[in-house]
PDB file of C-alpha atoms and ligand atoms in Angstrom:
ATOM      1  CA  MET C  20     117.138  37.511  32.220  1.00  0.00           C
ATOM      2  CA  HIS C  21     115.944  40.580  34.120  1.00  0.00           C
ATOM      3  CA  ASP C  22     116.049  44.265  32.942  1.00  0.00           C
ATOM      4  CA  HIS C  23     119.454  45.410  33.780  1.00  0.00           C
ATOM      5  CA  ASP C  24     121.048  48.808  34.254  1.00  0.00           C
ATOM      6  CA  PRO C  25     125.010  48.792  34.628  1.00  0.00           C
ATOM      7  CA  ASN C  26     125.050  52.160  36.078  1.00  0.00           C
ATOM      8  CA  CYS C  27     121.888  51.686  38.479  1.00  0.00           C
ATOM      9  CA  LEU C  28     123.395  51.133  42.101  1.00  0.00           C
ATOM     10  CA  PHE C  29     120.325  48.489  43.199  1.00  0.00           C
ATOM     11  CA  CYS C  30     120.876  46.685  39.951  1.00  0.00           C
ATOM     12  CA  ARG C  31     124.913  46.077  41.087  1.00  0.00           C
ATOM     13  CA  ILE C  32     123.633  45.436  44.538  1.00  0.00           C
ATOM     14  CA  ILE C  33     121.208  42.871  43.204  1.00  0.00           C
ATOM     15  CA  LYS C  34     123.984  41.294  41.236  1.00  0.00           C
ATOM     16  CA  GLY C  35     125.947  41.284  44.109  1.00  0.00           C
ATOM     17  CA  GLU C  36     128.473  43.568  42.429  1.00  0.00           C
ATOM     18  CA  ILE C  37     128.445  45.569  45.439  1.00  0.00           C
ATOM     19  CA  PRO C  38     127.941  44.051  48.859  1.00  0.00           C
ATOM     20  CA  SER C  39     125.161  44.216  51.154  1.00  0.00           C
ATOM     21  CA  ARG C  40     123.411  42.513  53.772  1.00  0.00           C
ATOM     22  CA  LYS C  41     120.863  40.163  52.380  1.00  0.00           C
ATOM     23  CA  VAL C  42     117.170  39.907  53.618  1.00  0.00           C
ATOM     24  CA  TYR C  43     115.699  37.950  51.155  1.00  0.00           C
ATOM     25  CA  GLU C  44     115.612  36.800  47.611  1.00  0.00           C
ATOM     26  CA  ASP C  45     113.552  34.826  45.043  1.00  0.00           C
ATOM     27  CA  ASP C  46     113.580  34.951  41.315  1.00  0.00           C
ATOM     28  CA  GLU C  47     111.898  38.385  41.331  1.00  0.00           C
ATOM     29  CA  VAL C  48     112.454  40.010  44.448  1.00  0.00           C
ATOM     30  CA  PHE C  49     115.820  41.201  46.276  1.00  0.00           C
ATOM     31  CA  ALA C  50     115.443  42.678  50.169  1.00  0.00           C
ATOM     32  CA  PHE C  51     118.688  44.147  51.793  1.00  0.00           C
ATOM     33  CA  HIS C  52     119.283  46.293  54.982  1.00  0.00           C
ATOM     34  CA  ASP C  53     119.283  50.340  54.069  1.00  0.00           C
ATOM     35  CA  ILE C  54     123.125  50.940  54.948  1.00  0.00           C
ATOM     36  CA  HIS C  55     121.642  54.335  56.987  1.00  0.00           C
ATOM     37  CA  PRO C  56     118.926  52.721  58.776  1.00  0.00           C
ATOM     38  CA  GLY C  57     116.204  55.277  59.947  1.00  0.00           C
ATOM     39  CA  ALA C  58     114.792  52.643  62.252  1.00  0.00           C
ATOM     40  CA  PRO C  59     116.003  49.920  64.496  1.00  0.00           C
ATOM     41  CA  ILE C  60     114.581  47.776  61.906  1.00  0.00           C
ATOM     42  CA  HIS C  61     114.893  49.133  58.093  1.00  0.00           C
ATOM     43  CA  PHE C  62     115.439  47.080  54.807  1.00  0.00           C
ATOM     44  CA  LEU C  63     114.303  47.756  51.481  1.00  0.00           C
ATOM     45  CA  MET C  64     112.599  45.398  49.027  1.00  0.00           C
ATOM     46  CA  VAL C  65     113.797  45.695  44.992  1.00  0.00           C
ATOM     47  CA  PRO C  66     111.741  43.904  42.035  1.00  0.00           C
ATOM     48  CA  LYS C  67     114.832  42.536  40.488  1.00  0.00           C
ATOM     49  CA  LYS C  68     113.757  43.932  36.824  1.00  0.00           C
ATOM     50  CA  HIS C  69     114.970  47.597  37.222  1.00  0.00           C
ATOM     51  CA  ILE C  70     112.032  49.544  37.139  1.00  0.00           C
ATOM     52  CA  PRO C  71     113.164  53.410  38.018  1.00  0.00           C
ATOM     53  CA  SER C  72     110.330  54.344  40.248  1.00  0.00           C
ATOM     54  CA  MET C  73     106.683  53.875  40.819  1.00  0.00           C
ATOM     55  CA  ALA C  74     106.222  56.391  37.879  1.00  0.00           C
ATOM     56  CA  GLN C  75     106.872  54.109  35.517  1.00  0.00           C
ATOM     57  CA  VAL C  76     104.905  51.052  36.879  1.00  0.00           C
ATOM     58  CA  GLN C  77     102.758  49.258  34.196  1.00  0.00           C
ATOM     59  CA  ALA C  78      99.535  47.237  34.094  1.00  0.00           C
ATOM     60  CA  ASP C  79     101.718  43.760  33.829  1.00  0.00           C
ATOM     61  CA  ASP C  80     103.860  45.205  37.342  1.00  0.00           C
ATOM     62  CA  ALA C  81     100.891  44.346  39.000  1.00  0.00           C
ATOM     63  CA  ALA C  82     101.296  40.764  40.266  1.00  0.00           C
ATOM     64  CA  LEU C  83     105.303  41.623  40.923  1.00  0.00           C
ATOM     65  CA  LEU C  84     104.018  44.665  42.983  1.00  0.00           C
ATOM     66  CA  GLY C  85     101.369  42.784  44.624  1.00  0.00           C
ATOM     67  CA  ARG C  86     103.776  40.217  45.959  1.00  0.00           C
ATOM     68  CA  MET C  87     106.018  42.464  47.076  1.00  0.00           C
ATOM     69  CA  MET C  88     103.060  43.965  49.111  1.00  0.00           C
ATOM     70  CA  VAL C  89     102.540  40.434  50.754  1.00  0.00           C
ATOM     71  CA  LEU C  90     105.712  39.630  51.319  1.00  0.00           C
ATOM     72  CA  ALA C  91     106.576  42.910  53.368  1.00  0.00           C
ATOM     73  CA  PRO C  92     104.479  42.019  56.482  1.00  0.00           C
ATOM     74  CA  ARG C  93     106.505  38.265  56.583  1.00  0.00           C
ATOM     75  CA  LEU C  94     109.848  39.796  56.358  1.00  0.00           C
ATOM     76  CA  ALA C  95     109.047  42.238  58.657  1.00  0.00           C
ATOM     77  CA  ALA C  96     108.404  39.874  61.393  1.00  0.00           C
ATOM     78  CA  GLU C  97     111.165  37.825  60.381  1.00  0.00           C
ATOM     79  CA  GLN C  98     113.475  40.959  60.883  1.00  0.00           C
ATOM     80  CA  GLY C  99     111.578  41.326  64.243  1.00  0.00           C
ATOM     81  CA  CYS C 100     109.377  44.102  63.864  1.00  0.00           C
ATOM     82  CA  ASN C 101     106.555  43.653  66.505  1.00  0.00           C
ATOM     83  CA  PRO C 102     103.457  41.645  65.852  1.00  0.00           C
ATOM     84  CA  TYR C 103     100.636  44.423  65.194  1.00  0.00           C
ATOM     85  CA  PRO C 104      98.916  46.428  66.615  1.00  0.00           C
ATOM     86  CA  ASP C 105     101.223  47.707  69.303  1.00  0.00           C
ATOM     87  CA  GLY C 106     104.378  46.664  67.138  1.00  0.00           C
ATOM     88  CA  GLY C 107     103.617  47.152  63.174  1.00  0.00           C
ATOM     89  CA  PHE C 108     105.930  48.807  60.539  1.00  0.00           C
ATOM     90  CA  ARG C 109     105.835  51.339  58.004  1.00  0.00           C
ATOM     91  CA  LEU C 110     106.108  50.914  54.181  1.00  0.00           C
ATOM     92  CA  VAL C 111     107.366  54.000  52.205  1.00  0.00           C
ATOM     93  CA  VAL C 112     108.138  54.104  48.376  1.00  0.00           C
ATOM     94  CA  ASN C 113     109.657  57.315  47.577  1.00  0.00           C
ATOM     95  CA  THR C 114     109.345  58.676  44.110  1.00  0.00           C
ATOM     96  CA  GLY C 115     111.072  61.343  42.244  1.00  0.00           C
ATOM     97  CA  THR C 116     112.820  64.230  43.447  1.00  0.00           C
ATOM     98  CA  GLU C 117     109.923  66.115  45.231  1.00  0.00           C
ATOM     99  CA  GLY C 118     108.471  62.610  46.659  1.00  0.00           C
ATOM    100  CA  GLY C 119     112.574  61.737  47.992  1.00  0.00           C
ATOM    101  CA  GLN C 120     113.942  59.392  46.023  1.00  0.00           C
ATOM    102  CA  GLU C 121     117.501  59.104  45.990  1.00  0.00           C
ATOM    103  CA  VAL C 122     118.337  56.027  44.282  1.00  0.00           C
ATOM    104  CA  HIS C 123     116.052  55.293  41.148  1.00  0.00           C
ATOM    105  CA  HIS C 124     115.436  51.729  41.574  1.00  0.00           C
ATOM    106  CA  LEU C 125     111.987  51.102  42.416  1.00  0.00           C
ATOM    107  CA  HIS C 126     112.397  50.389  46.496  1.00  0.00           C
ATOM    108  CA  ILE C 127     109.717  49.516  49.164  1.00  0.00           C
ATOM    109  CA  HIS C 128     111.444  50.681  52.761  1.00  0.00           C
ATOM    110  CA  VAL C 129     110.441  48.651  55.402  1.00  0.00           C
ATOM    111  CA  MET C 130     111.045  50.153  58.967  1.00  0.00           C
ATOM    112  CA  GLY C 131     109.734  49.073  61.983  1.00  0.00           C
ATOM    113  CA  GLY C 132     111.125  48.704  65.796  1.00  0.00           C
ATOM    114  CA  PRO C 133     110.598  50.666  69.095  1.00  0.00           C
ATOM    115  CA  ARG C 134     110.309  54.239  68.912  1.00  0.00           C
ATOM    116  CA  PRO C 135     111.789  56.880  68.169  1.00  0.00           C
ATOM    117  CA  TRP C 136     113.087  56.731  65.009  1.00  0.00           C
ATOM    118  CA  LEU C 137     115.327  58.963  63.075  1.00  0.00           C
ATOM    119  CA  LYS C 138     113.222  58.903  60.360  1.00  0.00           C
ATOM    120  CA  GLY C 139     109.445  60.192  61.790  1.00  0.00           C
TER     121      GLY C 139
HETATM  122  P1  5GP I 215     115.456  56.343  48.692  1.00  0.00           P
HETATM  123  O1  5GP I 215     115.894  58.095  49.077  1.00  0.00           O
HETATM  124  O2  5GP I 215     115.834  56.622  47.355  1.00  0.00           O
HETATM  125  O3  5GP I 215     114.128  56.185  48.941  1.00  0.00           O
HETATM  126  O4  5GP I 215     115.882  55.690  49.380  1.00  0.00           O
HETATM  127  C1  5GP I 215     117.379  55.497  49.273  1.00  0.00           C
HETATM  128  C2  5GP I 215     118.126  54.407  50.038  1.00  0.00           C
HETATM  129  O5  5GP I 215     118.940  53.974  49.737  1.00  0.00           O
HETATM  130  C3  5GP I 215     118.269  55.206  51.419  1.00  0.00           C
HETATM  131  O6  5GP I 215     117.616  54.961  52.543  1.00  0.00           O
HETATM  132  C4  5GP I 215     119.874  54.788  51.823  1.00  0.00           C
HETATM  133  O7  5GP I 215     120.185  54.958  52.917  1.00  0.00           O
HETATM  134  C5  5GP I 215     119.804  53.411  50.522  1.00  0.00           C
HETATM  135  N1  5GP I 215     121.404  53.424  50.437  1.00  0.00           N
HETATM  136  C6  5GP I 215     122.110  53.849  49.865  1.00  0.00           C
HETATM  137  N2  5GP I 215     123.205  53.533  49.114  1.00  0.00           N
HETATM  138  C7  5GP I 215     123.427  52.560  49.453  1.00  0.00           C
HETATM  139  C8  5GP I 215     124.050  51.288  49.367  1.00  0.00           C
HETATM  140  O8  5GP I 215     125.172  51.473  48.731  1.00  0.00           O
HETATM  141  N3  5GP I 215     123.792  50.376  50.148  1.00  0.00           N
HETATM  142  C9  5GP I 215     122.639  50.096  51.210  1.00  0.00           C
HETATM  143  N4  5GP I 215     122.356  49.054  51.643  1.00  0.00           N
HETATM  144  N5  5GP I 215     121.866  51.172  50.846  1.00  0.00           N
HETATM  145  C10 5GP I 215     121.940  51.926  50.541  1.00  0.00           C
HETATM  146 ZN1   ZN I 216     118.502  49.070  38.685  1.00  0.00          ZN
END
């Protein structure tokens, strides 16, 4: 149904071939806790479609990416991030080697909770 790369770690997590602690799922989006959290709350939001990174995003991905951005604050609150402005959260999309990307399936890091965090 979705573009799927059998060698991709996050495609395999989406399919349930590799276990994860699920945060959210719908037809287009999957979210799960990061295995090495850098903050008290740290989960990843991924499109089910295999897009390697932000560098490959196309115009027809705009609605999907928009939906993910609208979903992020809702999931952040559900996962326990404190309310804006004293609370809040950080969204990070590492892109490419120099951008710090290690897993080549587009993902949004959602991090929050009381500081200090491991990842600044
Ligand atoms: P990147 O460095 O590509 O932006 O982030 C990849 C993230 O995926 C890292 O924060 C890393 O901890 C997380 N990660 C890597 N492998 C796994 C895994 O098997 N399961 C989960 N839940 N997270 C993973
Ligand atoms: Zn993938």
